[in-house]
C-alpha cells in the first residue's frame, strides 16, 4: 500500500514556508503599527516616504501569505485525500464521512469548521496499529484537537481583523486591526507548526500499519519500529 511520504514531506516544507511568510508579516506589521502610532498633527505621517515604503511592504506580506497559503492548502488536501483512501483500506467501518468530504470538507462553508477535524480523527483511528494488535501503544489524539482549536481561532480572528481593516478610516481603528492581524499571524504560526506534527505523526502511523499489513509481523514492537 503506497503511503504518501513524498506528499507529506512536501506539505511539511510548504507549512514551513507559510511560517516564514507569517514571520515576515509580523515583522512588517510591527513597523506598520508603530508608524500609525507616531502620526503627527492632523493625522499626517511624520515621515511620509518611510510610511509609504512600510505600507507597500505590508501589502506585499499579505500577498506572500495568500500565495503560500493557497499552494500549501492544495498540497495538504492532496495528501489528506490520499491518507483518507489508505484509511478506508485499513478500516472501512471507522469512518463517519464519505471519502469526498476529505476534499469538500475544507471548502464548503460552515461544515469546514468541523468536518476536517472529524475526518482526521477517523483517519487517525483507522491508522492505529492497535486495531489489529490490542497490545500496541495508543497514539494520543491531543495534538489533533489542539491543532484544530488553534486553526479555528486563527481563521476566525484573521477574517474579522481583515474586514475591520478594510472598513477602518481612522488611525486608532487601523492600529487595532493591524494588531489583531498580528495576533492572527502568531496563531497561524502555531497552527502550522502543529499541522507539521500531525502530518508527520499520521504518515508514520500509516507506514507502521502498512508494514504490519504487508509483512504479517507477530510483534507490534517490530511493526512500530520500537526496540523490543
mmCIF file with all atom_site columns, C-alpha atoms in Angstrom, residues 51-206:
data_model
loop_
_atom_site.group_PDB
_atom_site.id
_atom_site.type_symbol
_atom_site.label_atom_id
_atom_site.label_alt_id
_atom_site.label_comp_id
_atom_site.label_asym_id
_atom_site.label_entity_id
_atom_site.label_seq_id
_atom_site.pdbx_PDB_ins_code
_atom_site.Cartn_x
_atom_site.Cartn_y
_atom_site.Cartn_z
_atom_site.occupancy
_atom_site.B_iso_or_equiv
_atom_site.pdbx_formal_charge
_atom_site.auth_seq_id
_atom_site.auth_comp_id
_atom_site.auth_asym_id
_atom_site.auth_atom_id
_atom_site.pdbx_PDB_model_num
ATOM 1   C CA . UNK A 1 51  ? 5.338   55.369 5.761  1.00 0.00 ? 51  UNK A CA 1
ATOM 2   C CA . UNK A 1 52  ? 4.685   54.582 2.091  1.00 0.00 ? 52  UNK A CA 1
ATOM 3   C CA . UNK A 1 53  ? 7.592   52.120 1.985  1.00 0.00 ? 53  UNK A CA 1
ATOM 4   C CA . UNK A 1 54  ? 6.366   50.171 5.011  1.00 0.00 ? 54  UNK A CA 1
ATOM 5   C CA . UNK A 1 55  ? 2.783   50.240 3.730  1.00 0.00 ? 55  UNK A CA 1
ATOM 6   C CA . UNK A 1 56  ? 3.920   48.688 0.433  1.00 0.00 ? 56  UNK A CA 1
ATOM 7   C CA . UNK A 1 57  ? 5.853   46.021 2.344  1.00 0.00 ? 57  UNK A CA 1
ATOM 8   C CA . UNK A 1 58  ? 2.809   45.279 4.490  1.00 0.00 ? 58  UNK A CA 1
ATOM 9   C CA . UNK A 1 59  ? 0.640   44.788 1.425  1.00 0.00 ? 59  UNK A CA 1
ATOM 10  C CA . UNK A 1 60  ? 3.344   42.605 -0.121 1.00 0.00 ? 60  UNK A CA 1
ATOM 11  C CA . UNK A 1 61  ? 3.449   40.468 3.022  1.00 0.00 ? 61  UNK A CA 1
ATOM 12  C CA . UNK A 1 62  ? -0.281  39.885 2.642  1.00 0.00 ? 62  UNK A CA 1
ATOM 13  C CA . UNK A 1 63  ? 0.203   38.714 -0.943 1.00 0.00 ? 63  UNK A CA 1
ATOM 14  C CA . UNK A 1 64  ? 3.031   36.388 0.093  1.00 0.00 ? 64  UNK A CA 1
ATOM 15  C CA . UNK A 1 65  ? 0.863   34.929 2.838  1.00 0.00 ? 65  UNK A CA 1
ATOM 16  C CA . UNK A 1 66  ? -2.028  34.363 0.443  1.00 0.00 ? 66  UNK A CA 1
ATOM 17  C CA . UNK A 1 67  ? 0.129   32.636 -2.181 1.00 0.00 ? 67  UNK A CA 1
ATOM 18  C CA . UNK A 1 68  ? 1.857   30.356 0.325  1.00 0.00 ? 68  UNK A CA 1
ATOM 19  C CA . UNK A 1 69  ? -1.492  29.551 1.947  1.00 0.00 ? 69  UNK A CA 1
ATOM 20  C CA . UNK A 1 70  ? -3.075  28.540 -1.368 1.00 0.00 ? 70  UNK A CA 1
ATOM 21  C CA . UNK A 1 71  ? -0.133  26.418 -2.531 1.00 0.00 ? 71  UNK A CA 1
ATOM 22  C CA . UNK A 1 72  ? 0.247   24.785 0.870  1.00 0.00 ? 72  UNK A CA 1
ATOM 23  C CA . UNK A 1 73  ? -3.503  24.212 1.116  1.00 0.00 ? 73  UNK A CA 1
ATOM 24  C CA . UNK A 1 74  ? -3.670  22.432 -2.238 1.00 0.00 ? 74  UNK A CA 1
ATOM 25  C CA . UNK A 1 75  ? -0.775  20.090 -1.446 1.00 0.00 ? 75  UNK A CA 1
ATOM 26  C CA . UNK A 1 76  ? -2.099  19.461 2.067  1.00 0.00 ? 76  UNK A CA 1
ATOM 27  C CA . UNK A 1 77  ? -5.541  18.478 0.746  1.00 0.00 ? 77  UNK A CA 1
ATOM 28  C CA . UNK A 1 78  ? -3.981  16.126 -1.823 1.00 0.00 ? 78  UNK A CA 1
ATOM 29  C CA . UNK A 1 79  ? -2.016  14.469 0.994  1.00 0.00 ? 79  UNK A CA 1
ATOM 30  C CA . UNK A 1 80  ? -5.114  14.397 3.192  1.00 0.00 ? 80  UNK A CA 1
ATOM 31  C CA . UNK A 1 81  ? -7.193  12.740 0.486  1.00 0.00 ? 81  UNK A CA 1
ATOM 32  C CA . UNK A 1 82  ? -4.581  10.021 -0.011 1.00 0.00 ? 82  UNK A CA 1
ATOM 33  C CA . UNK A 1 83  ? -4.437  9.393  3.723  1.00 0.00 ? 83  UNK A CA 1
ATOM 34  C CA . UNK A 1 84  ? -8.234  9.039  3.767  1.00 0.00 ? 84  UNK A CA 1
ATOM 35  C CA . UNK A 1 85  ? -8.109  6.496  0.929  1.00 0.00 ? 85  UNK A CA 1
ATOM 36  C CA . UNK A 1 86  ? -5.477  4.462  2.783  1.00 0.00 ? 86  UNK A CA 1
ATOM 37  C CA . UNK A 1 87  ? -7.513  4.630  5.987  1.00 0.00 ? 87  UNK A CA 1
ATOM 38  C CA . UNK A 1 88  ? -10.509 3.264  4.106  1.00 0.00 ? 88  UNK A CA 1
ATOM 39  C CA . UNK A 1 89  ? -8.471  0.172  3.236  1.00 0.00 ? 89  UNK A CA 1
ATOM 40  C CA . UNK A 1 90  ? -7.228  -0.195 6.804  1.00 0.00 ? 90  UNK A CA 1
ATOM 41  C CA . UNK A 1 91  ? -10.675 0.066  8.423  1.00 0.00 ? 91  UNK A CA 1
ATOM 42  C CA . UNK A 1 92  ? -13.734 0.594  6.192  1.00 0.00 ? 92  UNK A CA 1
ATOM 43  C CA . UNK A 1 93  ? -16.006 0.774  9.244  1.00 0.00 ? 93  UNK A CA 1
ATOM 44  C CA . UNK A 1 94  ? -14.097 3.544  11.048 1.00 0.00 ? 94  UNK A CA 1
ATOM 45  C CA . UNK A 1 95  ? -15.346 6.497  9.007  1.00 0.00 ? 95  UNK A CA 1
ATOM 46  C CA . UNK A 1 96  ? -18.357 8.710  9.565  1.00 0.00 ? 96  UNK A CA 1
ATOM 47  C CA . UNK A 1 97  ? -17.884 10.807 6.412  1.00 0.00 ? 97  UNK A CA 1
ATOM 48  C CA . UNK A 1 98  ? -17.629 9.663  2.801  1.00 0.00 ? 98  UNK A CA 1
ATOM 49  C CA . UNK A 1 99  ? -14.228 9.954  1.046  1.00 0.00 ? 99  UNK A CA 1
ATOM 50  C CA . UNK A 1 100 ? -15.316 13.001 -0.952 1.00 0.00 ? 100 UNK A CA 1
ATOM 51  C CA . UNK A 1 101 ? -15.532 15.075 2.190  1.00 0.00 ? 101 UNK A CA 1
ATOM 52  C CA . UNK A 1 102 ? -11.760 14.747 2.586  1.00 0.00 ? 102 UNK A CA 1
ATOM 53  C CA . UNK A 1 103 ? -11.653 17.464 -0.095 1.00 0.00 ? 103 UNK A CA 1
ATOM 54  C CA . UNK A 1 104 ? -15.019 19.213 0.089  1.00 0.00 ? 104 UNK A CA 1
ATOM 55  C CA . UNK A 1 105 ? -14.934 19.370 3.866  1.00 0.00 ? 105 UNK A CA 1
ATOM 56  C CA . UNK A 1 106 ? -12.218 22.034 3.613  1.00 0.00 ? 106 UNK A CA 1
ATOM 57  C CA . UNK A 1 107 ? -14.098 24.071 1.014  1.00 0.00 ? 107 UNK A CA 1
ATOM 58  C CA . UNK A 1 108 ? -17.813 24.054 1.842  1.00 0.00 ? 108 UNK A CA 1
ATOM 59  C CA . UNK A 1 109 ? -18.684 26.929 4.200  1.00 0.00 ? 109 UNK A CA 1
ATOM 60  C CA . UNK A 1 110 ? -19.810 26.178 7.762  1.00 0.00 ? 110 UNK A CA 1
ATOM 61  C CA . UNK A 1 111 ? -19.070 22.432 7.616  1.00 0.00 ? 111 UNK A CA 1
ATOM 62  C CA . UNK A 1 112 ? -15.399 23.331 7.131  1.00 0.00 ? 112 UNK A CA 1
ATOM 63  C CA . UNK A 1 113 ? -15.433 24.337 10.800 1.00 0.00 ? 113 UNK A CA 1
ATOM 64  C CA . UNK A 1 114 ? -15.642 20.728 11.994 1.00 0.00 ? 114 UNK A CA 1
ATOM 65  C CA . UNK A 1 115 ? -15.708 18.176 9.131  1.00 0.00 ? 115 UNK A CA 1
ATOM 66  C CA . UNK A 1 116 ? -11.903 18.125 8.581  1.00 0.00 ? 116 UNK A CA 1
ATOM 67  C CA . UNK A 1 117 ? -11.267 17.512 12.274 1.00 0.00 ? 117 UNK A CA 1
ATOM 68  C CA . UNK A 1 118 ? -13.804 14.693 12.322 1.00 0.00 ? 118 UNK A CA 1
ATOM 69  C CA . UNK A 1 119 ? -12.238 13.101 9.232  1.00 0.00 ? 119 UNK A CA 1
ATOM 70  C CA . UNK A 1 120 ? -8.740  13.492 10.697 1.00 0.00 ? 120 UNK A CA 1
ATOM 71  C CA . UNK A 1 121 ? -9.798  11.700 13.868 1.00 0.00 ? 121 UNK A CA 1
ATOM 72  C CA . UNK A 1 122 ? -11.340 8.885  11.809 1.00 0.00 ? 122 UNK A CA 1
ATOM 73  C CA . UNK A 1 123 ? -8.152  8.539  9.752  1.00 0.00 ? 123 UNK A CA 1
ATOM 74  C CA . UNK A 1 124 ? -6.191  8.529  12.991 1.00 0.00 ? 124 UNK A CA 1
ATOM 75  C CA . UNK A 1 125 ? -8.335  5.754  14.466 1.00 0.00 ? 125 UNK A CA 1
ATOM 76  C CA . UNK A 1 126 ? -8.196  3.660  11.294 1.00 0.00 ? 126 UNK A CA 1
ATOM 77  C CA . UNK A 1 127 ? -4.426  4.044  11.046 1.00 0.00 ? 127 UNK A CA 1
ATOM 78  C CA . UNK A 1 128 ? -3.658  2.916  14.587 1.00 0.00 ? 128 UNK A CA 1
ATOM 79  C CA . UNK A 1 129 ? -1.823  -0.383 14.786 1.00 0.00 ? 129 UNK A CA 1
ATOM 80  C CA . UNK A 1 130 ? -3.792  -1.349 17.880 1.00 0.00 ? 130 UNK A CA 1
ATOM 81  C CA . UNK A 1 131 ? -6.868  -2.063 15.724 1.00 0.00 ? 131 UNK A CA 1
ATOM 82  C CA . UNK A 1 132 ? -5.044  -5.245 14.709 1.00 0.00 ? 132 UNK A CA 1
ATOM 83  C CA . UNK A 1 133 ? -2.774  -5.581 17.742 1.00 0.00 ? 133 UNK A CA 1
ATOM 84  C CA . UNK A 1 134 ? -4.538  -4.673 21.013 1.00 0.00 ? 134 UNK A CA 1
ATOM 85  C CA . UNK A 1 135 ? -1.231  -4.535 22.902 1.00 0.00 ? 135 UNK A CA 1
ATOM 86  C CA . UNK A 1 136 ? 0.279   -1.941 20.556 1.00 0.00 ? 136 UNK A CA 1
ATOM 87  C CA . UNK A 1 137 ? 0.772   1.519  22.114 1.00 0.00 ? 137 UNK A CA 1
ATOM 88  C CA . UNK A 1 138 ? -2.008  4.055  21.590 1.00 0.00 ? 138 UNK A CA 1
ATOM 89  C CA . UNK A 1 139 ? -1.178  7.335  19.835 1.00 0.00 ? 139 UNK A CA 1
ATOM 90  C CA . UNK A 1 140 ? -2.948  10.204 21.676 1.00 0.00 ? 140 UNK A CA 1
ATOM 91  C CA . UNK A 1 141 ? -5.160  12.492 19.570 1.00 0.00 ? 141 UNK A CA 1
ATOM 92  C CA . UNK A 1 142 ? -4.446  15.540 21.754 1.00 0.00 ? 142 UNK A CA 1
ATOM 93  C CA . UNK A 1 143 ? -2.305  17.176 19.074 1.00 0.00 ? 143 UNK A CA 1
ATOM 94  C CA . UNK A 1 144 ? -5.188  16.963 16.579 1.00 0.00 ? 144 UNK A CA 1
ATOM 95  C CA . UNK A 1 145 ? -7.588  18.709 18.957 1.00 0.00 ? 145 UNK A CA 1
ATOM 96  C CA . UNK A 1 146 ? -5.087  21.421 19.877 1.00 0.00 ? 146 UNK A CA 1
ATOM 97  C CA . UNK A 1 147 ? -4.158  21.978 16.229 1.00 0.00 ? 147 UNK A CA 1
ATOM 98  C CA . UNK A 1 148 ? -7.786  22.318 15.192 1.00 0.00 ? 148 UNK A CA 1
ATOM 99  C CA . UNK A 1 149 ? -8.645  24.682 18.050 1.00 0.00 ? 149 UNK A CA 1
ATOM 100 C CA . UNK A 1 150 ? -5.754  26.999 17.211 1.00 0.00 ? 150 UNK A CA 1
ATOM 101 C CA . UNK A 1 151 ? -6.579  26.818 13.487 1.00 0.00 ? 151 UNK A CA 1
ATOM 102 C CA . UNK A 1 152 ? -10.229 27.800 14.028 1.00 0.00 ? 152 UNK A CA 1
ATOM 103 C CA . UNK A 1 153 ? -9.210  30.688 16.289 1.00 0.00 ? 153 UNK A CA 1
ATOM 104 C CA . UNK A 1 154 ? -6.683  31.807 13.671 1.00 0.00 ? 154 UNK A CA 1
ATOM 105 C CA . UNK A 1 155 ? -9.142  31.710 10.769 1.00 0.00 ? 155 UNK A CA 1
ATOM 106 C CA . UNK A 1 156 ? -11.898 33.446 12.748 1.00 0.00 ? 156 UNK A CA 1
ATOM 107 C CA . UNK A 1 157 ? -9.693  36.225 14.085 1.00 0.00 ? 157 UNK A CA 1
ATOM 108 C CA . UNK A 1 158 ? -7.918  36.703 10.750 1.00 0.00 ? 158 UNK A CA 1
ATOM 109 C CA . UNK A 1 159 ? -11.189 37.104 8.836  1.00 0.00 ? 159 UNK A CA 1
ATOM 110 C CA . UNK A 1 160 ? -12.639 39.527 11.378 1.00 0.00 ? 160 UNK A CA 1
ATOM 111 C CA . UNK A 1 161 ? -9.456  41.609 11.522 1.00 0.00 ? 161 UNK A CA 1
ATOM 112 C CA . UNK A 1 162 ? -9.172  41.772 7.718  1.00 0.00 ? 162 UNK A CA 1
ATOM 113 C CA . UNK A 1 163 ? -12.736 43.061 7.399  1.00 0.00 ? 163 UNK A CA 1
ATOM 114 C CA . UNK A 1 164 ? -12.122 45.546 10.191 1.00 0.00 ? 164 UNK A CA 1
ATOM 115 C CA . UNK A 1 165 ? -9.001  46.844 8.440  1.00 0.00 ? 165 UNK A CA 1
ATOM 116 C CA . UNK A 1 166 ? -10.889 47.359 5.165  1.00 0.00 ? 166 UNK A CA 1
ATOM 117 C CA . UNK A 1 167 ? -13.533 49.471 6.936  1.00 0.00 ? 167 UNK A CA 1
ATOM 118 C CA . UNK A 1 168 ? -11.109 51.356 9.196  1.00 0.00 ? 168 UNK A CA 1
ATOM 119 C CA . UNK A 1 169 ? -10.657 55.021 8.292  1.00 0.00 ? 169 UNK A CA 1
ATOM 120 C CA . UNK A 1 170 ? -9.040  56.399 11.456 1.00 0.00 ? 170 UNK A CA 1
ATOM 121 C CA . UNK A 1 171 ? -5.591  55.837 12.885 1.00 0.00 ? 171 UNK A CA 1
ATOM 122 C CA . UNK A 1 172 ? -6.806  54.137 16.076 1.00 0.00 ? 172 UNK A CA 1
ATOM 123 C CA . UNK A 1 173 ? -9.048  51.744 14.141 1.00 0.00 ? 173 UNK A CA 1
ATOM 124 C CA . UNK A 1 174 ? -6.258  50.864 11.716 1.00 0.00 ? 174 UNK A CA 1
ATOM 125 C CA . UNK A 1 175 ? -3.854  50.252 14.612 1.00 0.00 ? 175 UNK A CA 1
ATOM 126 C CA . UNK A 1 176 ? -6.367  47.923 16.266 1.00 0.00 ? 176 UNK A CA 1
ATOM 127 C CA . UNK A 1 177 ? -6.927  45.989 13.031 1.00 0.00 ? 177 UNK A CA 1
ATOM 128 C CA . UNK A 1 178 ? -3.190  45.623 12.410 1.00 0.00 ? 178 UNK A CA 1
ATOM 129 C CA . UNK A 1 179 ? -2.701  44.496 15.997 1.00 0.00 ? 179 UNK A CA 1
ATOM 130 C CA . UNK A 1 180 ? -5.412  41.836 15.623 1.00 0.00 ? 180 UNK A CA 1
ATOM 131 C CA . UNK A 1 181 ? -3.846  40.649 12.366 1.00 0.00 ? 181 UNK A CA 1
ATOM 132 C CA . UNK A 1 182 ? -0.523  40.275 14.147 1.00 0.00 ? 182 UNK A CA 1
ATOM 133 C CA . UNK A 1 183 ? -2.195  38.099 16.783 1.00 0.00 ? 183 UNK A CA 1
ATOM 134 C CA . UNK A 1 184 ? -3.718  36.049 13.935 1.00 0.00 ? 184 UNK A CA 1
ATOM 135 C CA . UNK A 1 185 ? -0.223  35.666 12.457 1.00 0.00 ? 185 UNK A CA 1
ATOM 136 C CA . UNK A 1 186 ? 1.036   34.262 15.758 1.00 0.00 ? 186 UNK A CA 1
ATOM 137 C CA . UNK A 1 187 ? -1.895  31.814 15.856 1.00 0.00 ? 187 UNK A CA 1
ATOM 138 C CA . UNK A 1 188 ? -1.187  30.858 12.246 1.00 0.00 ? 188 UNK A CA 1
ATOM 139 C CA . UNK A 1 189 ? 2.424   30.057 13.105 1.00 0.00 ? 189 UNK A CA 1
ATOM 140 C CA . UNK A 1 190 ? 1.244   27.867 15.979 1.00 0.00 ? 190 UNK A CA 1
ATOM 141 C CA . UNK A 1 191 ? -1.317  26.104 13.793 1.00 0.00 ? 191 UNK A CA 1
ATOM 142 C CA . UNK A 1 192 ? 1.265   25.472 11.051 1.00 0.00 ? 192 UNK A CA 1
ATOM 143 C CA . UNK A 1 193 ? 3.803   24.025 13.484 1.00 0.00 ? 193 UNK A CA 1
ATOM 144 C CA . UNK A 1 194 ? 1.180   21.723 14.980 1.00 0.00 ? 194 UNK A CA 1
ATOM 145 C CA . UNK A 1 195 ? -0.010  20.761 11.478 1.00 0.00 ? 195 UNK A CA 1
ATOM 146 C CA . UNK A 1 196 ? 3.542   19.640 10.692 1.00 0.00 ? 196 UNK A CA 1
ATOM 147 C CA . UNK A 1 197 ? 3.444   17.415 13.783 1.00 0.00 ? 197 UNK A CA 1
ATOM 148 C CA . UNK A 1 198 ? 0.062   15.975 12.715 1.00 0.00 ? 198 UNK A CA 1
ATOM 149 C CA . UNK A 1 199 ? 1.252   15.301 9.160  1.00 0.00 ? 199 UNK A CA 1
ATOM 150 C CA . UNK A 1 200 ? 4.454   13.582 10.293 1.00 0.00 ? 200 UNK A CA 1
ATOM 151 C CA . UNK A 1 201 ? 2.780   11.550 13.022 1.00 0.00 ? 201 UNK A CA 1
ATOM 152 C CA . UNK A 1 202 ? -0.172  10.404 10.913 1.00 0.00 ? 202 UNK A CA 1
ATOM 153 C CA . UNK A 1 203 ? 2.079   9.477  7.996  1.00 0.00 ? 203 UNK A CA 1
ATOM 154 C CA . UNK A 1 204 ? 4.305   7.486  10.332 1.00 0.00 ? 204 UNK A CA 1
ATOM 155 C CA . UNK A 1 205 ? 1.249   5.702  11.757 1.00 0.00 ? 205 UNK A CA 1
ATOM 156 C CA . UNK A 1 206 ? 0.165   4.631  8.287  1.00 0.00 ? 206 UNK A CA 1
#
